[in-house]
CSV table of N, CA and C in Angstrom, one decimal:
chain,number,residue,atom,x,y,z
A,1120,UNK,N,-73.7,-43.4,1.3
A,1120,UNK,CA,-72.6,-43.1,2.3
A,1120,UNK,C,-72.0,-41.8,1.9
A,1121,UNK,N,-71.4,-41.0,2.8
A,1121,UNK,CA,-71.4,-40.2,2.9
A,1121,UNK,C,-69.4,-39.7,2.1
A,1122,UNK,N,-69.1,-38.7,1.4
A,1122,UNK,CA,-67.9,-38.7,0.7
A,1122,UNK,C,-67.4,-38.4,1.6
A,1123,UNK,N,-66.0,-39.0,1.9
A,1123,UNK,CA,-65.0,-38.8,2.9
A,1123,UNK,C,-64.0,-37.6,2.4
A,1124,UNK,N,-63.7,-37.2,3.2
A,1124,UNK,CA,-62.6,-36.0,3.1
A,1124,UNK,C,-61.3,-36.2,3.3
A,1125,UNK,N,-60.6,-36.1,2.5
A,1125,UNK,CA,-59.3,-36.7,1.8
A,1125,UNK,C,-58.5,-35.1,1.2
A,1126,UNK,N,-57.4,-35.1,2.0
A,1126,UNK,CA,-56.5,-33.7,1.5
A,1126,UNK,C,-55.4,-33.8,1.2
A,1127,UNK,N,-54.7,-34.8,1.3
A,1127,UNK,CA,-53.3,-35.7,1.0
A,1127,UNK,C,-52.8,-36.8,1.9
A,1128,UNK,N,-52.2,-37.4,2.0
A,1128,UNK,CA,-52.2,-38.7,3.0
A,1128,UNK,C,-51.6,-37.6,4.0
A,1129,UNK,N,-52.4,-38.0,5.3
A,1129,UNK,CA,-51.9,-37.9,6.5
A,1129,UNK,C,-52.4,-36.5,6.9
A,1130,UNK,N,-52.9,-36.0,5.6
A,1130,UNK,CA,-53.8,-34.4,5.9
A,1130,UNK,C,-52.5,-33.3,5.9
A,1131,UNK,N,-51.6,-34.0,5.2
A,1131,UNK,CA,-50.6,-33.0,5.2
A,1131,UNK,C,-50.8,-31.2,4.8
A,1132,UNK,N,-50.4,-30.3,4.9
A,1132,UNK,CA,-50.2,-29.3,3.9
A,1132,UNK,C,-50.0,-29.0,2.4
A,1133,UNK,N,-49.6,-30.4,2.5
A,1133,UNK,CA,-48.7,-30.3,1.0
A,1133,UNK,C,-49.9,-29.9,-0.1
A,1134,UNK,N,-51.2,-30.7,0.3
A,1134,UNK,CA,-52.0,-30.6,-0.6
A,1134,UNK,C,-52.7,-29.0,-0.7
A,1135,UNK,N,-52.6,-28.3,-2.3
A,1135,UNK,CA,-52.7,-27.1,-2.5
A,1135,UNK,C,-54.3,-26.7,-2.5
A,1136,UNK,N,-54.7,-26.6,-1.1
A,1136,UNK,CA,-56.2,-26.5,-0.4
A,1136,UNK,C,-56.0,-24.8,0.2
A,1137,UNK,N,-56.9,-24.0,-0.7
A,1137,UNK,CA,-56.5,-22.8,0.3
A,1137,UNK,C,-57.5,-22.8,1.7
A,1138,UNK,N,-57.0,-21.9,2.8
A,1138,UNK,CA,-57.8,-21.9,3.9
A,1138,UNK,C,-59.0,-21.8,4.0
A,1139,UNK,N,-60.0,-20.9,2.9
A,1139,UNK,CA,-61.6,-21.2,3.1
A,1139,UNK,C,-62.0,-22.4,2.6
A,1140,UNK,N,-61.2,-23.2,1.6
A,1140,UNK,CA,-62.0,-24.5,1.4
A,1140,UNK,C,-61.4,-25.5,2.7
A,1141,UNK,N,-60.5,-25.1,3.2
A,1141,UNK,CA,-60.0,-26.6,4.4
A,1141,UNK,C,-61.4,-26.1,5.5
A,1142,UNK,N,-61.5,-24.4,5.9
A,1142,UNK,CA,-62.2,-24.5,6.8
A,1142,UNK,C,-63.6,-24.9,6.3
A,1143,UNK,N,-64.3,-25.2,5.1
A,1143,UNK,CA,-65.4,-25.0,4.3
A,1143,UNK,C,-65.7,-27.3,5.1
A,1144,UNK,N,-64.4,-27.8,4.5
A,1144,UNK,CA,-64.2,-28.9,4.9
A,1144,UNK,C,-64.3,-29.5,6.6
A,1145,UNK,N,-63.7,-28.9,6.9
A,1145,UNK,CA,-63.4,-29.0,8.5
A,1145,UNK,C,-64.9,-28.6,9.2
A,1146,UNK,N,-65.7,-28.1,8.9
A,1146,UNK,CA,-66.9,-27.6,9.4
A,1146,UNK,C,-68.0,-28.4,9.0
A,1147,UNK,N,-68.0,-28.9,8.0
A,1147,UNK,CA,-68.6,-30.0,6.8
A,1147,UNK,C,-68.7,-31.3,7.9
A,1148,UNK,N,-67.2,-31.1,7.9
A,1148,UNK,CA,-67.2,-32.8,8.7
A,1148,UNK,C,-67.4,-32.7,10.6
A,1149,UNK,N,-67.4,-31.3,10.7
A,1149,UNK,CA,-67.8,-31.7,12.2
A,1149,UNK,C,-69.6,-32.2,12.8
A,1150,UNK,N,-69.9,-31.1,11.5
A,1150,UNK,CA,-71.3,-32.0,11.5
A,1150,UNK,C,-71.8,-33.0,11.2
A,1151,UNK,N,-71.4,-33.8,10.3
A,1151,UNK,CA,-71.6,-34.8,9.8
A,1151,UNK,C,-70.4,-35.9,11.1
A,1152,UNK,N,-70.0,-35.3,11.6
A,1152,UNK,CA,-69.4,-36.9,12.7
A,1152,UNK,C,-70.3,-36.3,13.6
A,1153,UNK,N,-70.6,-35.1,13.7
A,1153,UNK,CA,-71.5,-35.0,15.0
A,1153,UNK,C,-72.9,-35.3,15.3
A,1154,UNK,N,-73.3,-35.5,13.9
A,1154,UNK,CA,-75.0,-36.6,13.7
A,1154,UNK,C,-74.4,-37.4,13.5
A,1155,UNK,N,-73.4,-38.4,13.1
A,1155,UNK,CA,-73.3,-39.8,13.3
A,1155,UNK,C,-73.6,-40.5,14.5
A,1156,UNK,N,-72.0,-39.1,15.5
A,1156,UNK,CA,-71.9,-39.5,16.9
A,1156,UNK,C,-73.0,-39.5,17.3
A,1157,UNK,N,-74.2,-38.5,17.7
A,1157,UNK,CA,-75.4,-38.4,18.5
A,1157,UNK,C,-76.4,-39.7,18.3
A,1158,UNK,N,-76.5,-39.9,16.8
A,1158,UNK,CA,-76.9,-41.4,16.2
A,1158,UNK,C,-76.8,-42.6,16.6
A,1159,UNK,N,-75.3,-42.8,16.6
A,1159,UNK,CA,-74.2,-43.8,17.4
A,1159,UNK,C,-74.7,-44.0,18.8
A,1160,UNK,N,-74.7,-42.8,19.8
A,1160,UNK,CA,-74.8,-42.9,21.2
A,1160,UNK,C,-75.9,-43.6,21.6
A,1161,UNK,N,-76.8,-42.3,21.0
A,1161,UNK,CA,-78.0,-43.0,21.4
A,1161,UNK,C,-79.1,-44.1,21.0
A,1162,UNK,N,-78.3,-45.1,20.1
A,1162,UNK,CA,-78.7,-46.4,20.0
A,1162,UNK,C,-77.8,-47.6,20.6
A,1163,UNK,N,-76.7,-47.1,21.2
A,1163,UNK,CA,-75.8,-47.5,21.9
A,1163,UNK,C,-76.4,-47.5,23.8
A,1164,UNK,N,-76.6,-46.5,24.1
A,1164,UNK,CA,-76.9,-46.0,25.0
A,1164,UNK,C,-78.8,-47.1,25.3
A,1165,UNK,N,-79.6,-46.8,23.8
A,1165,UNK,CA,-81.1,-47.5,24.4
A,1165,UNK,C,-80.9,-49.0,24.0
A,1166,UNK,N,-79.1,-50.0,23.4
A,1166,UNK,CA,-79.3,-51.1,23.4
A,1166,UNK,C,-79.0,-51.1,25.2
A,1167,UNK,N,-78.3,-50.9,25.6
A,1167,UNK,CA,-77.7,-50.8,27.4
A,1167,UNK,C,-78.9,-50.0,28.3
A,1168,UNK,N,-80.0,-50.0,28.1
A,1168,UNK,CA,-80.8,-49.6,28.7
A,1168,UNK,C,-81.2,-47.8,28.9
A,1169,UNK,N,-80.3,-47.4,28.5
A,1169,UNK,CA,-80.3,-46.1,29.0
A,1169,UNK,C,-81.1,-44.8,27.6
A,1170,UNK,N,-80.9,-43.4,27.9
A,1170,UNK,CA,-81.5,-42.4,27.5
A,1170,UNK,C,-80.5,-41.3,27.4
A,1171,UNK,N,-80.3,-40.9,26.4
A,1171,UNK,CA,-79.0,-40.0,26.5
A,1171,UNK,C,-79.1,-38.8,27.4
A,1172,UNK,N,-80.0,-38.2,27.1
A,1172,UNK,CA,-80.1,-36.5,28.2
A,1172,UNK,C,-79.7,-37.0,29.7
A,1173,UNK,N,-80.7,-37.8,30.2
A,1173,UNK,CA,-80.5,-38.0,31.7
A,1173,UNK,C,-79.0,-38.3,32.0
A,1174,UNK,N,-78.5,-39.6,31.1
A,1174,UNK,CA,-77.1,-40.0,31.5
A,1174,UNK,C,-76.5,-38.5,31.2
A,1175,UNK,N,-76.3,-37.6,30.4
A,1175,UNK,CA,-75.5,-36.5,30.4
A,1175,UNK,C,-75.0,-36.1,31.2
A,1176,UNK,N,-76.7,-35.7,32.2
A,1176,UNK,CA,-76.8,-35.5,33.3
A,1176,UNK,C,-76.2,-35.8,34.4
A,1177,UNK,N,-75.7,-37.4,34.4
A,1177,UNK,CA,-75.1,-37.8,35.6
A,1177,UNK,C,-73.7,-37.3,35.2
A,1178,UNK,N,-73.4,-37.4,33.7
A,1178,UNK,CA,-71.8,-37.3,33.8
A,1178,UNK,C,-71.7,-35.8,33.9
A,1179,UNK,N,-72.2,-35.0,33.9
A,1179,UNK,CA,-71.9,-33.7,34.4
A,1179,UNK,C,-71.9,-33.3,36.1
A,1180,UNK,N,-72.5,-34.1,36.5
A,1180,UNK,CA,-72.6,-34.3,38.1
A,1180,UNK,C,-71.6,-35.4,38.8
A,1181,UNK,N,-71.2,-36.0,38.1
A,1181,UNK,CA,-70.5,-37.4,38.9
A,1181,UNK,C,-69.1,-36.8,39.4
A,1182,UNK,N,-68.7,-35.6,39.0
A,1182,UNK,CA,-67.3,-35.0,39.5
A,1182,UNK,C,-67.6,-33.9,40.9
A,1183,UNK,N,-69.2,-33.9,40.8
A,1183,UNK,CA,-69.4,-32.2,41.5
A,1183,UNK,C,-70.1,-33.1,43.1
A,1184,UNK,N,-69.2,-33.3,44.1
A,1184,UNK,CA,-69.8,-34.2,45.0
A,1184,UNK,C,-70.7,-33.0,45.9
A,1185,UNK,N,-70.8,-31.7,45.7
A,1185,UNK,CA,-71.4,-30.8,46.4
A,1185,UNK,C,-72.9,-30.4,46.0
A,1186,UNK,N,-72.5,-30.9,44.3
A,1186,UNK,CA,-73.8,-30.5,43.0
A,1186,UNK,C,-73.6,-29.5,42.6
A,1187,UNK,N,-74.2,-29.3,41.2
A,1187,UNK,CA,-74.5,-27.7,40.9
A,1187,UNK,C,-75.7,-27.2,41.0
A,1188,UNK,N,-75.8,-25.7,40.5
A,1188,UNK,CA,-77.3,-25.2,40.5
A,1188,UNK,C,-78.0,-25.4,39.8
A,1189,UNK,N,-79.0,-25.4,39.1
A,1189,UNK,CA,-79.4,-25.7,38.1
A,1189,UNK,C,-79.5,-24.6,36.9
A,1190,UNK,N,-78.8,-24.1,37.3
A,1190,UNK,CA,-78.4,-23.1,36.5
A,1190,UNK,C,-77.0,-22.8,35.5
A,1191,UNK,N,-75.9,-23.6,36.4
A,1191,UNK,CA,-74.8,-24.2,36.3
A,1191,UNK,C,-75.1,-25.3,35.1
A,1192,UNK,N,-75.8,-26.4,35.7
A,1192,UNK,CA,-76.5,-28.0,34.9
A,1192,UNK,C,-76.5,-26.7,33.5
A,1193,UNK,N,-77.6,-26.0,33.5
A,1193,UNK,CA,-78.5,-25.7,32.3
A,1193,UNK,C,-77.0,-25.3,31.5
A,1194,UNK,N,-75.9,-24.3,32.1
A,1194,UNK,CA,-75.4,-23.4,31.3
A,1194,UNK,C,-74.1,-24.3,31.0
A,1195,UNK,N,-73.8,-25.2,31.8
A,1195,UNK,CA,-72.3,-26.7,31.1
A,1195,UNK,C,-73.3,-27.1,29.8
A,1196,UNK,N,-74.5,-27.5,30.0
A,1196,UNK,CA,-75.6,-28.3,28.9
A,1196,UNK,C,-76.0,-28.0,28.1
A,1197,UNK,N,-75.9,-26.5,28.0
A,1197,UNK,CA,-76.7,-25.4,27.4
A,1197,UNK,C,-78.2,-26.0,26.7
A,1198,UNK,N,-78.8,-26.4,27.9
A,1198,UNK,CA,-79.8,-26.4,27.8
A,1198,UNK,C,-80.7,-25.9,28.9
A,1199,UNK,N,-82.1,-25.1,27.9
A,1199,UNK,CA,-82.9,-24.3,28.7
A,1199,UNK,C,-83.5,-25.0,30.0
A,1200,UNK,N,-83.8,-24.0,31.0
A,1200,UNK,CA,-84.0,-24.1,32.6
A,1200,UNK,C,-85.3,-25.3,32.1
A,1201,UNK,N,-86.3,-25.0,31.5
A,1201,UNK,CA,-87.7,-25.9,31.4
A,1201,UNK,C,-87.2,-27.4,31.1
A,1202,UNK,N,-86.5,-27.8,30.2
A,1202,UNK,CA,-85.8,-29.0,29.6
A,1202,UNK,C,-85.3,-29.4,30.6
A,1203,UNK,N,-84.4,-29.2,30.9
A,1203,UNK,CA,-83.4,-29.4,32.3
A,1203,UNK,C,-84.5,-29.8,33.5
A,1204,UNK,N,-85.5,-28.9,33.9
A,1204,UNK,CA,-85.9,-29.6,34.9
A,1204,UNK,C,-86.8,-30.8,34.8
A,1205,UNK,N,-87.1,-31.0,33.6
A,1205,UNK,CA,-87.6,-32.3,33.4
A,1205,UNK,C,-86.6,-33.1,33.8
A,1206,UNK,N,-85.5,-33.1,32.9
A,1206,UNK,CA,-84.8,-34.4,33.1
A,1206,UNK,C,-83.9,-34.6,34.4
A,1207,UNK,N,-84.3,-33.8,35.3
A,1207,UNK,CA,-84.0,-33.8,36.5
A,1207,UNK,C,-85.0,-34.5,37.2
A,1208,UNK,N,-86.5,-33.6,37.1
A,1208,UNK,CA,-87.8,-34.6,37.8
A,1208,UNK,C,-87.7,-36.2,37.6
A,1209,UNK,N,-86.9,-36.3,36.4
A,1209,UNK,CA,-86.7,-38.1,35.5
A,1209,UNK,C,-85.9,-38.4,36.7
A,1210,UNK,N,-84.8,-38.1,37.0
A,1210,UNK,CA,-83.7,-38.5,37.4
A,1210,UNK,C,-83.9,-38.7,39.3
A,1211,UNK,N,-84.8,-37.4,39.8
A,1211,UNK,CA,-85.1,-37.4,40.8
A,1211,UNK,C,-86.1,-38.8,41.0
A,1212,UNK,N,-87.0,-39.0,40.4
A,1212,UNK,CA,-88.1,-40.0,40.4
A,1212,UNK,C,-87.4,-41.4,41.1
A,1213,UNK,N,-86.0,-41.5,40.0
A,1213,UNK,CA,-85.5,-42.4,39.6
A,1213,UNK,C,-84.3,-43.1,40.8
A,1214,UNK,N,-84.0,-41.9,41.7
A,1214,UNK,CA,-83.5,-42.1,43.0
A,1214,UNK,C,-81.9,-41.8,42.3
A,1215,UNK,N,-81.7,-41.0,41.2
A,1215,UNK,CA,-80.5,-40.7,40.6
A,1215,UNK,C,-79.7,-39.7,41.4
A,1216,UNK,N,-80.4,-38.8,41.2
A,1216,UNK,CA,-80.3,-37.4,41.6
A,1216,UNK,C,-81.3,-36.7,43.1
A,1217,UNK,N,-80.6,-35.8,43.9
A,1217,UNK,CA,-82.0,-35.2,44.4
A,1217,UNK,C,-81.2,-33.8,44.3
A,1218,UNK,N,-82.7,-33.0,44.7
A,1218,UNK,CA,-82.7,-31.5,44.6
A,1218,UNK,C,-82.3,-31.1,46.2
A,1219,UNK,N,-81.8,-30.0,46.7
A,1219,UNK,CA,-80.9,-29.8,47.9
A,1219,UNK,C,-81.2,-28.1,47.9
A,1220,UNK,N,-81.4,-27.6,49.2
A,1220,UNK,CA,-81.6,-25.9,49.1
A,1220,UNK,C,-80.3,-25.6,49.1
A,1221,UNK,N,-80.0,-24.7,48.4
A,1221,UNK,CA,-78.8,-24.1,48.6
A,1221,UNK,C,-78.4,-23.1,50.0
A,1222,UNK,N,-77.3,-23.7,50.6
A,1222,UNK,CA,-77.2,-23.5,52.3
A,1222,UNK,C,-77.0,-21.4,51.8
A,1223,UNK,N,-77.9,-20.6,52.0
A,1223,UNK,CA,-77.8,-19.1,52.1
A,1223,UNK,C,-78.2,-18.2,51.2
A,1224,UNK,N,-79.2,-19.3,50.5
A,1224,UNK,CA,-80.1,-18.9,48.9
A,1224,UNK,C,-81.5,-19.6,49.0
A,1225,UNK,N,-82.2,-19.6,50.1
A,1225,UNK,CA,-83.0,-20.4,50.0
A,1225,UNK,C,-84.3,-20.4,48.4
A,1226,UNK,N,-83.4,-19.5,47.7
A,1226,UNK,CA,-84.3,-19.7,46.6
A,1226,UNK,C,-83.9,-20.9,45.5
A,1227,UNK,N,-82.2,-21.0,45.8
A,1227,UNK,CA,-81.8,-21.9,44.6
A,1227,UNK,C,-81.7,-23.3,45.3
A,1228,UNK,N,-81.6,-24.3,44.0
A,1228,UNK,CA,-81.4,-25.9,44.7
A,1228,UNK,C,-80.5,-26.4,43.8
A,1229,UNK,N,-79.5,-27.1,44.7
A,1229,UNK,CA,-78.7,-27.5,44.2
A,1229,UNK,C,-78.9,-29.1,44.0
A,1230,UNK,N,-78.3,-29.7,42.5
A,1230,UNK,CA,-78.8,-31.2,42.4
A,1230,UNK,C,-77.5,-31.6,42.4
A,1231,UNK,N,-77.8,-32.5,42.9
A,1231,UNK,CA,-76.6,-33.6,43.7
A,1231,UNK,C,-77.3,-34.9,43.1
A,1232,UNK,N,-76.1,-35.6,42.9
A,1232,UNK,CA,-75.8,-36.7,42.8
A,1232,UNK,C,-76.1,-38.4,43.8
A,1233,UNK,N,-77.0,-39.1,43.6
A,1233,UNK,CA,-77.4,-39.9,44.9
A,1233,UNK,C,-76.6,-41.3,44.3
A,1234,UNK,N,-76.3,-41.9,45.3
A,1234,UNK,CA,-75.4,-43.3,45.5
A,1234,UNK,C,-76.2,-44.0,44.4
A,1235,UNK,N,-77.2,-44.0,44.2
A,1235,UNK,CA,-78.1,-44.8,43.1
A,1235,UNK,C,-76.9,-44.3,41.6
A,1236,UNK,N,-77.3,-43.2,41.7
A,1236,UNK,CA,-77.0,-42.5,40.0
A,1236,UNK,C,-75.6,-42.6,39.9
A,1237,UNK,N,-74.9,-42.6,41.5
A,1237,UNK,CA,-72.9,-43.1,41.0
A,1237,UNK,C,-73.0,-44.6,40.9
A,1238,UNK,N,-73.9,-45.5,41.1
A,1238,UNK,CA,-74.2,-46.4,40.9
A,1238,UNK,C,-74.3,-47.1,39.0
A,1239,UNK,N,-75.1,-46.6,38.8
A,1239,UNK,CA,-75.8,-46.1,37.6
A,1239,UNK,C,-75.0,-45.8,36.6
A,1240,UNK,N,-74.0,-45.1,36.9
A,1240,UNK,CA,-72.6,-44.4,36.3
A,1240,UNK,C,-71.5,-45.1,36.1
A,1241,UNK,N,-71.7,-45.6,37.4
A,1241,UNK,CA,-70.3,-46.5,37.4
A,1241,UNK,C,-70.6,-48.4,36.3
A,1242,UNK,N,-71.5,-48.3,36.3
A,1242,UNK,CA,-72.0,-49.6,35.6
A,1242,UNK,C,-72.4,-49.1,34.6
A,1243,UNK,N,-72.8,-47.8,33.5
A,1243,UNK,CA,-73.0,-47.1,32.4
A,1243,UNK,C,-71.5,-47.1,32.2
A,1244,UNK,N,-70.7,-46.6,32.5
A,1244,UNK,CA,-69.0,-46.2,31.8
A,1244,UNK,C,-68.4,-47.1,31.5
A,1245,UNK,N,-69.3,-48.5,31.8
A,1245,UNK,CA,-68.0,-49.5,31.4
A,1245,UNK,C,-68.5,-50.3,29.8
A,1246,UNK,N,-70.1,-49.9,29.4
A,1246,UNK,CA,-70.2,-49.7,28.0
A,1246,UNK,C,-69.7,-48.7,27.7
A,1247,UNK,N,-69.8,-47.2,28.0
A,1247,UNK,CA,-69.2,-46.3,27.6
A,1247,UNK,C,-68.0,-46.5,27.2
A,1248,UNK,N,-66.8,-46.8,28.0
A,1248,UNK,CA,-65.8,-47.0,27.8
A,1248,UNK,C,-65.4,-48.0,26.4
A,1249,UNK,N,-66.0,-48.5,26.2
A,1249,UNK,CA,-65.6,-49.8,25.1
A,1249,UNK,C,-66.5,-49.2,24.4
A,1250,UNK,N,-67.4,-48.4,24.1
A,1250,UNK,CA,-68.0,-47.8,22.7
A,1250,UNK,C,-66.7,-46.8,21.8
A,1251,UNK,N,-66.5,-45.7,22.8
A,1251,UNK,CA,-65.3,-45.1,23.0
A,1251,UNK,C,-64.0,-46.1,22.0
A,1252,UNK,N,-63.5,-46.8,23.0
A,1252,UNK,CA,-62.3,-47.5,22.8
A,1252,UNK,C,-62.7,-48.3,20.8
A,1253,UNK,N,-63.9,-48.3,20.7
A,1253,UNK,CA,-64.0,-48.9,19.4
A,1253,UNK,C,-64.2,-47.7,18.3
A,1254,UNK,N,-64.8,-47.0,18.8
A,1254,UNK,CA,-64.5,-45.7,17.6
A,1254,UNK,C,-63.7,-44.9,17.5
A,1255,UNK,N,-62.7,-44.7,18.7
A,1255,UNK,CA,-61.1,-44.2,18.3
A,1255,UNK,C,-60.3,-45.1,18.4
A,1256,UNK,N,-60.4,-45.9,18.5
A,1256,UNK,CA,-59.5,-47.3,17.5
A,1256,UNK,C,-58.5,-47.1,16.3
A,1257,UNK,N,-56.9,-47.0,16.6
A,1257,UNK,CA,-56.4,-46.2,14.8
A,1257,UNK,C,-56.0,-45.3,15.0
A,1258,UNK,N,-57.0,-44.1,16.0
A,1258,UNK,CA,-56.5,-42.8,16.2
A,1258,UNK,C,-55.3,-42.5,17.3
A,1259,UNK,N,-54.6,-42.0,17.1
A,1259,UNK,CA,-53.5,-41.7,18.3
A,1259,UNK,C,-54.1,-40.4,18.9
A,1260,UNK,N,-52.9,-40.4,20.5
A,1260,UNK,CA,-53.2,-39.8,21.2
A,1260,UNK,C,-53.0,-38.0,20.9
A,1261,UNK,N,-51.9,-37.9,19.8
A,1261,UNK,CA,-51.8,-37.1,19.6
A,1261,UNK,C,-52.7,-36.2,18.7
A,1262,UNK,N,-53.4,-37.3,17.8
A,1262,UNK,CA,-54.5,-36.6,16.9
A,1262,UNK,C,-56.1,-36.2,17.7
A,1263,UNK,N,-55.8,-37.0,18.6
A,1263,UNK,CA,-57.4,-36.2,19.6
A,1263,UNK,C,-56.8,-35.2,20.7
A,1264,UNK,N,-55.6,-35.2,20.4
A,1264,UNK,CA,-55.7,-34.1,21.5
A,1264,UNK,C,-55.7,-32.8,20.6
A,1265,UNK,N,-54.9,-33.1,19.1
A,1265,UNK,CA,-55.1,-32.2,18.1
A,1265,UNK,C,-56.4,-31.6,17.6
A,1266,UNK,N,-57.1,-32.8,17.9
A,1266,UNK,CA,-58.3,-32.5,17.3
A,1266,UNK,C,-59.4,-31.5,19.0
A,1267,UNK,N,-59.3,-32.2,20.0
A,1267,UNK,CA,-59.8,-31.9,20.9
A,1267,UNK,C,-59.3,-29.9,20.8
A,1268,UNK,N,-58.4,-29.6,21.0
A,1268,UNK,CA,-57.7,-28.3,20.4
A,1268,UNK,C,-58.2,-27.5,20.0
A,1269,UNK,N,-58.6,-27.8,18.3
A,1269,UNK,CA,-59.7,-27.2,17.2
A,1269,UNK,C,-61.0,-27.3,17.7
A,1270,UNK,N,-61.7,-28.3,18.2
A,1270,UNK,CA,-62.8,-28.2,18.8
A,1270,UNK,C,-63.3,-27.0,20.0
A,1271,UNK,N,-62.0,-27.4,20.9
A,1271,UNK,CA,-62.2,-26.3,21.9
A,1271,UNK,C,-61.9,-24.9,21.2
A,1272,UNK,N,-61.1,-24.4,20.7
A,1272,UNK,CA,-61.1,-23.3,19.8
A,1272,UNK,C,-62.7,-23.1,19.1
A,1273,UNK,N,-63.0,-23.4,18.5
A,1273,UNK,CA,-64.1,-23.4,18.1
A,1273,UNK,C,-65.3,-22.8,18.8
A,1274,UNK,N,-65.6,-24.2,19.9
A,1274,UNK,CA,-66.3,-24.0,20.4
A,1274,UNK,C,-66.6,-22.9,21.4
A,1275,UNK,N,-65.1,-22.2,21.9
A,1275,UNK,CA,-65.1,-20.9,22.8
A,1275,UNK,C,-65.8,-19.7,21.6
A,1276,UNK,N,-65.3,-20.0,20.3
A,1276,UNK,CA,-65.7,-18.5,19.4
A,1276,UNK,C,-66.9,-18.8,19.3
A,1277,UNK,N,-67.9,-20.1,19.1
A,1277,UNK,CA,-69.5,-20.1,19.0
A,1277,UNK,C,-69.7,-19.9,20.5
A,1278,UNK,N,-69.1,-19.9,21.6
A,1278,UNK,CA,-70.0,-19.5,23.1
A,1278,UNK,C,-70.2,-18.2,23.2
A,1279,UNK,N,-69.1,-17.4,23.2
A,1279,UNK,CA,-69.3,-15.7,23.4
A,1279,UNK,C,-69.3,-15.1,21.9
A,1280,UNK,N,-69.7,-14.0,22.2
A,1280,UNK,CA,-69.1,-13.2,20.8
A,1280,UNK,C,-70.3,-12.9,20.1
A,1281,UNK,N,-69.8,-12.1,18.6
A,1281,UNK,CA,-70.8,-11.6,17.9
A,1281,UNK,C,-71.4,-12.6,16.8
A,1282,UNK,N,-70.8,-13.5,16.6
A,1282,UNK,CA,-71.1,-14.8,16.0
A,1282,UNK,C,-71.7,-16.0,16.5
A,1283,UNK,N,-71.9,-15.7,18.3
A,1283,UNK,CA,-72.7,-16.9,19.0
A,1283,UNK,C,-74.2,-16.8,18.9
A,1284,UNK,N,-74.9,-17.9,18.2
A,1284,UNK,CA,-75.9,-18.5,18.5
A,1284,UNK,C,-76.8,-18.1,19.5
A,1285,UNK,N,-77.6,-17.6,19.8
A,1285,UNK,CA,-78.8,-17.6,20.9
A,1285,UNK,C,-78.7,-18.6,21.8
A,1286,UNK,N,-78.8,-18.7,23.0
A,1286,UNK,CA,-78.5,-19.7,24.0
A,1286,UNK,C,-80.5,-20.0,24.3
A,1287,UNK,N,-80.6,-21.2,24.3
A,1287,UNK,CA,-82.0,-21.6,25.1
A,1287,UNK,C,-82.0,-20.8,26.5
């Protein structure tokens, strides 16, 4: 098991941590919850029947009742056009999703969301929901939103910039 990170109760300041080791820590542990979580999900996800990429898929679509392009899908998912259209072919097969011309682009298609896949979704979120509710269990609202915060920060300086990653 893995050493927990411990800085003084409550993560206060008090404890004499200078800022390259907190961030040395803080980076430490986003990876290590974030192969837990991916871990977690997706044996979570194939006890409930499901496959994590596709479901992504729906929950990135289940707000967009117009669909996006798939170019949009690839660049929220940042995953490459080839990848993406797989698990879209999955999805289309599946009566989840369909593909749609985009009305004045007849080159692009837009994937939309089918009554099946808000189906699908709506009966997936309610394990979701209680996987969720059991691993932030303890946490308050104020510490995920704190944390949600650092994450987003984060994550905007790895998207643009001279320090971002290669995109698929």
């Amino acid at each position: 098991m893995a050493e927990e990170i411990v800085l003084a109760p409550n993560h206060s300041k008090s404890a004499a941590v200078s800022r390259e080791t907190l961030q040395l820590k803080v980076a430490m542990q986003v990876m290590l919850t974030a192969r837990r979580w991916k871990s977690w999900v997706a044996e979570k996800f194939r006890d409930a029947g499901h496959t994590g990429a596709p479901t992504l898929v729906l929950y990135y679509l289940v707000d967009q009742p117009k669909g996006l392009t798939l170019s949009e899908l690839s660049s929220r998912m940042e995953l490459s056009g080839a990848s993406l259209t797989r698990l879209v072919q999955r999805l289309e097969k599946d009566g989840m999703v369909s593909r749609r011309r985009m009305v004045g682009d007849g080159r692009s298609w837009l994937i939309v969301m089918e009554p099946a896949g808000r189906a699908e979704m709506e009966a997936f979120e309610v394990h979701a929901a209680a996987m969720r509710q059991r691993v932030f269990e303890g946490v308050s609202e104020d510490d995920m939103a704190a944390a949600l915060r650092v994450l987003d920060a984060v994550a905007a300086k790895l998207a643009v910039g001279p320090d971002a990653p290669a995109r698929p």
